Coordinates of C-alpha atoms in Angstrom, one line a residue:
M1 CA 0.0 0.0 0.0
K2 CA 1.7 3.2 -1.2
T3 CA 1.0 5.5 1.6
L4 CA 1.5 9.2 2.3
V5 CA 1.7 10.0 6.0
I6 CA 0.5 13.3 7.5
C7 CA 3.3 14.0 10.1
S8 CA 3.4 16.9 12.5
G9 CA 6.6 15.7 14.2
G10 CA 4.7 14.6 17.3
L11 CA 4.9 11.2 19.0
D12 CA 1.8 9.9 17.3
S13 CA 2.5 10.8 13.7
V14 CA 6.2 9.9 13.9
S15 CA 5.3 6.5 15.3
L16 CA 2.8 6.1 12.5
A17 CA 5.5 6.9 9.9
H18 CA 7.7 4.2 11.4
K19 CA 4.8 1.8 11.4
V20 CA 4.0 2.5 7.8
A21 CA 7.6 2.3 6.7
A22 CA 7.8 -1.2 8.3
E23 CA 4.5 -2.6 7.1
H24 CA 3.7 -0.8 3.9
D25 CA 5.3 1.4 1.2
L26 CA 6.0 4.8 2.7
I27 CA 6.2 7.3 -0.1
G28 CA 6.6 10.5 1.9
L29 CA 5.6 12.7 4.8
I30 CA 3.5 15.8 4.5
S31 CA 3.4 18.5 7.2
F32 CA 1.5 21.8 7.6
D33 CA 2.6 25.1 8.9
Y34 CA -0.6 26.8 10.0
G35 CA 1.1 29.4 12.3
Q36 CA 1.1 27.1 15.3
R37 CA 3.1 28.5 18.3
H38 CA 4.8 25.1 18.6
R39 CA 6.1 25.3 15.0
K40 CA 9.3 23.6 16.1
E41 CA 7.5 20.3 15.7
L42 CA 7.9 20.6 12.0
D43 CA 11.7 20.3 12.4
F44 CA 11.1 16.9 14.0
A45 CA 8.9 15.9 11.0
A46 CA 11.7 16.8 8.6
R47 CA 14.1 14.7 10.6
A48 CA 11.8 11.8 10.6
A49 CA 11.5 12.0 6.8
A50 CA 15.3 12.1 6.5
R51 CA 15.7 9.2 8.8
L52 CA 13.2 7.1 6.9
G53 CA 14.7 8.1 3.5
V54 CA 11.5 9.7 2.0
P55 CA 10.5 13.1 0.8
H56 CA 9.1 15.7 3.2
D57 CA 6.6 18.2 1.8
L58 CA 5.9 21.2 4.0
I59 CA 2.7 23.0 3.1
D60 CA 2.5 26.7 4.0
M61 CA -1.0 27.3 5.5
R62 CA -0.1 30.3 7.6
Q63 CA -2.5 32.6 5.7
I64 CA -5.3 30.2 6.2
G65 CA -4.4 29.6 9.9
A66 CA -4.5 33.3 10.6
H67 CA -8.3 33.1 9.8
L68 CA -8.9 30.1 12.1
S69 CA -8.8 32.3 15.1
G70 CA -9.7 31.7 18.8
S71 CA -7.3 28.8 19.5
A72 CA -4.4 28.9 22.0
L73 CA -2.3 27.2 19.3
T74 CA -2.5 30.1 16.8
D75 CA -3.6 33.2 18.9
D76 CA -2.1 35.1 21.8
V77 CA -4.0 32.9 24.2
D78 CA -2.3 31.0 27.0
V79 CA -2.1 27.2 26.6
P80 CA -3.8 25.9 29.8
D81 CA -2.2 23.4 32.1
G82 CA -3.9 20.2 33.1
H83 CA -5.1 16.9 31.7
Y84 CA -5.8 16.7 28.0
A85 CA -9.5 15.7 28.6
E86 CA -10.4 18.7 30.7
D87 CA -12.8 21.2 29.3
T88 CA -10.1 23.9 29.5
M89 CA -8.2 22.1 26.7
K90 CA -11.0 23.0 24.2
I91 CA -9.2 26.3 23.7
T92 CA -6.6 24.3 21.7
V93 CA -9.1 23.4 19.0
V94 CA -8.2 24.9 15.6
P95 CA -11.5 24.7 13.7
N96 CA -11.6 22.3 10.7
R97 CA -7.8 21.9 10.9
N98 CA -7.8 18.2 10.1
A99 CA -10.4 18.4 7.4
I100 CA -8.4 21.1 5.6
M101 CA -5.1 19.1 5.9
L102 CA -6.7 15.9 4.8
A103 CA -8.3 17.5 1.8
I104 CA -4.8 18.8 0.7
A105 CA -3.2 15.5 1.5
F106 CA -5.7 13.5 -0.5
G107 CA -5.1 15.7 -3.5
I108 CA -1.4 15.2 -3.3
A109 CA -1.8 11.5 -2.8
A110 CA -4.0 11.2 -5.9
A111 CA -1.4 13.2 -7.9
K112 CA 1.3 10.8 -6.7
Q113 CA -0.9 7.8 -7.4
A114 CA -0.7 6.7 -3.8
D115 CA -3.1 4.1 -2.3
A116 CA -3.6 5.7 1.0
V117 CA -3.2 8.8 3.3
A118 CA -2.4 7.9 6.9
T119 CA -3.1 10.1 9.9
A120 CA -2.5 9.4 13.5
V121 CA -5.7 10.5 15.1
H122 CA -6.4 8.4 18.2
G123 CA -9.0 7.6 20.8
G124 CA -7.8 10.1 23.3
D125 CA -8.5 12.9 20.9
H126 CA -12.2 12.2 20.5
F127 CA -13.4 14.0 23.6
I128 CA -12.1 17.4 22.4
Y129 CA -11.5 17.3 18.7
P130 CA -14.5 16.5 16.4
D131 CA -12.2 16.0 13.4
C132 CA -10.4 13.2 15.1
R133 CA -13.5 11.0 15.8
P134 CA -14.3 7.8 13.8
G135 CA -17.5 9.4 12.5
F136 CA -15.5 12.2 10.9
T137 CA -12.8 10.0 9.4
Q138 CA -15.4 7.6 8.0
A139 CA -17.4 10.4 6.5
F140 CA -14.3 12.1 5.1
E141 CA -13.2 8.9 3.4
A142 CA -16.6 8.5 1.8
M143 CA -16.6 12.2 0.7
Q144 CA -13.1 11.7 -0.9
A145 CA -14.3 8.6 -2.8
Q146 CA -16.9 10.9 -4.4
A147 CA -14.4 13.7 -5.0
L148 CA -11.9 11.5 -6.7
D149 CA -14.4 9.1 -8.4
G150 CA -13.0 8.0 -11.8
Y151 CA -9.6 9.6 -11.1
A152 CA -8.0 7.9 -8.1
N153 CA -8.8 5.4 -5.4
V154 CA -7.2 6.7 -2.1
R155 CA -8.2 5.3 1.3
L156 CA -7.8 6.9 4.7
Y157 CA -5.6 4.8 6.9
T158 CA -6.2 5.5 10.6
P159 CA -4.8 2.5 12.6
F160 CA -4.9 4.3 15.9
V161 CA -8.4 5.8 15.7
H162 CA -9.8 3.5 18.3
E163 CA -6.7 3.2 20.4
P164 CA -5.4 5.2 23.5
K165 CA -2.1 7.0 23.3
S166 CA -0.4 4.3 25.4
A167 CA -1.1 1.8 22.5
I168 CA 0.7 4.2 20.2
V169 CA 3.7 4.3 22.5
S170 CA 3.7 0.4 22.5
E171 CA 3.4 0.3 18.7
G172 CA 6.1 3.0 18.3
A173 CA 8.5 1.1 20.5
R174 CA 7.8 -2.1 18.5
H175 CA 9.0 -0.2 15.4
N176 CA 12.0 1.4 17.1
T177 CA 10.6 5.0 17.0
P178 CA 13.1 7.4 18.5
F179 CA 10.7 9.0 20.9
A180 CA 13.3 11.6 22.0
D181 CA 13.2 12.9 18.5
T182 CA 9.5 13.8 18.6
W183 CA 7.8 17.0 19.8
S184 CA 4.4 17.2 21.5
C185 CA 4.4 20.3 23.8
Y186 CA 1.9 23.0 22.7
K187 CA 4.0 25.7 24.4
G188 CA 7.0 25.2 22.1
G189 CA 9.7 26.0 24.6
E190 CA 13.3 24.8 24.8
V191 CA 12.0 21.5 26.4
H192 CA 8.6 20.0 26.9
C193 CA 6.8 21.9 29.7
G194 CA 5.4 18.8 31.3
R195 CA 2.2 20.8 32.3
C196 CA 0.1 21.3 29.2
G197 CA -2.5 18.7 28.2
T198 CA -0.4 17.1 25.5
C199 CA 2.6 16.8 27.8
V200 CA 0.5 15.2 30.6
E201 CA -1.0 12.8 28.1
R202 CA 2.4 11.9 26.7
R203 CA 3.9 11.3 30.1
E204 CA 0.9 9.2 31.2
A205 CA 1.0 7.2 28.0
F206 CA 4.6 6.0 28.5
H207 CA 3.7 5.1 32.1
L208 CA 0.7 3.0 31.0
A209 CA 2.6 1.4 28.2
D210 CA 5.5 0.6 30.6
V211 CA 8.0 2.1 28.2
E212 CA 10.8 4.3 29.3
D213 CA 10.1 8.0 28.5
P214 CA 13.2 9.7 27.2
T215 CA 11.5 13.1 27.1
V216 CA 13.0 16.0 29.0
Y217 CA 10.3 17.9 30.9
A218 CA 10.6 21.2 32.7
D219 CA 8.1 19.8 35.3
P220 CA 8.5 16.0 35.1
E221 CA 6.1 15.2 38.0
F222 CA 3.2 17.5 37.3
W223 CA 1.4 14.8 35.3
R224 CA 0.7 12.6 38.4
A225 CA -1.3 15.3 40.1
A226 CA -3.1 16.2 36.8
V227 CA -4.1 12.6 36.2
E228 CA -5.2 12.0 39.8
G229 CA -7.3 15.2 39.7
R230 CA -9.2 14.8 36.5

């Protein structure tokens, strides 16, 4: 299955890239710059592509992202601390982000005569992000079948859509994903903050998977209180 992987540079998408490289025909990684404050993640995506020996396409969506206002990821709004599933993390929603990215990726995949577009949406995202839910991914794939009818047959590959993040850590470890060379923190500092929702979820996932976490966190123990208090 010739597959194009959407890769942000985060733990989930880099693990997916390694999984696809091992199990299918990885033809490239595609990333999107939508003006996210943690833009440094894109450097990790580029390194993943170089490590796996495939092209890396970086799509400039900054002008579009500027209009998707109201999110802590793109606006001058503080990223809240606490567990990923708390209501406060809704401020990190970028409206329609995945739908826009997937539409672009499907067009590129069709042009490259690929069989699939892979994205690392997972079960833990469903509470907050509507464009990560199985209902969305199924509907999007059906829509693309109509959009490309008679031109290309590209499927949407979402192996983690029903899985918790801990399962992604386990799968990533199975495929020798270099977790230290991935970026999750929404604050985009020198090291992972350890306090924002995605840092807490990352740290908890390693714990639940019983896999050593090589990540350097500014506050490495905050996750325990955040998990206990949710």
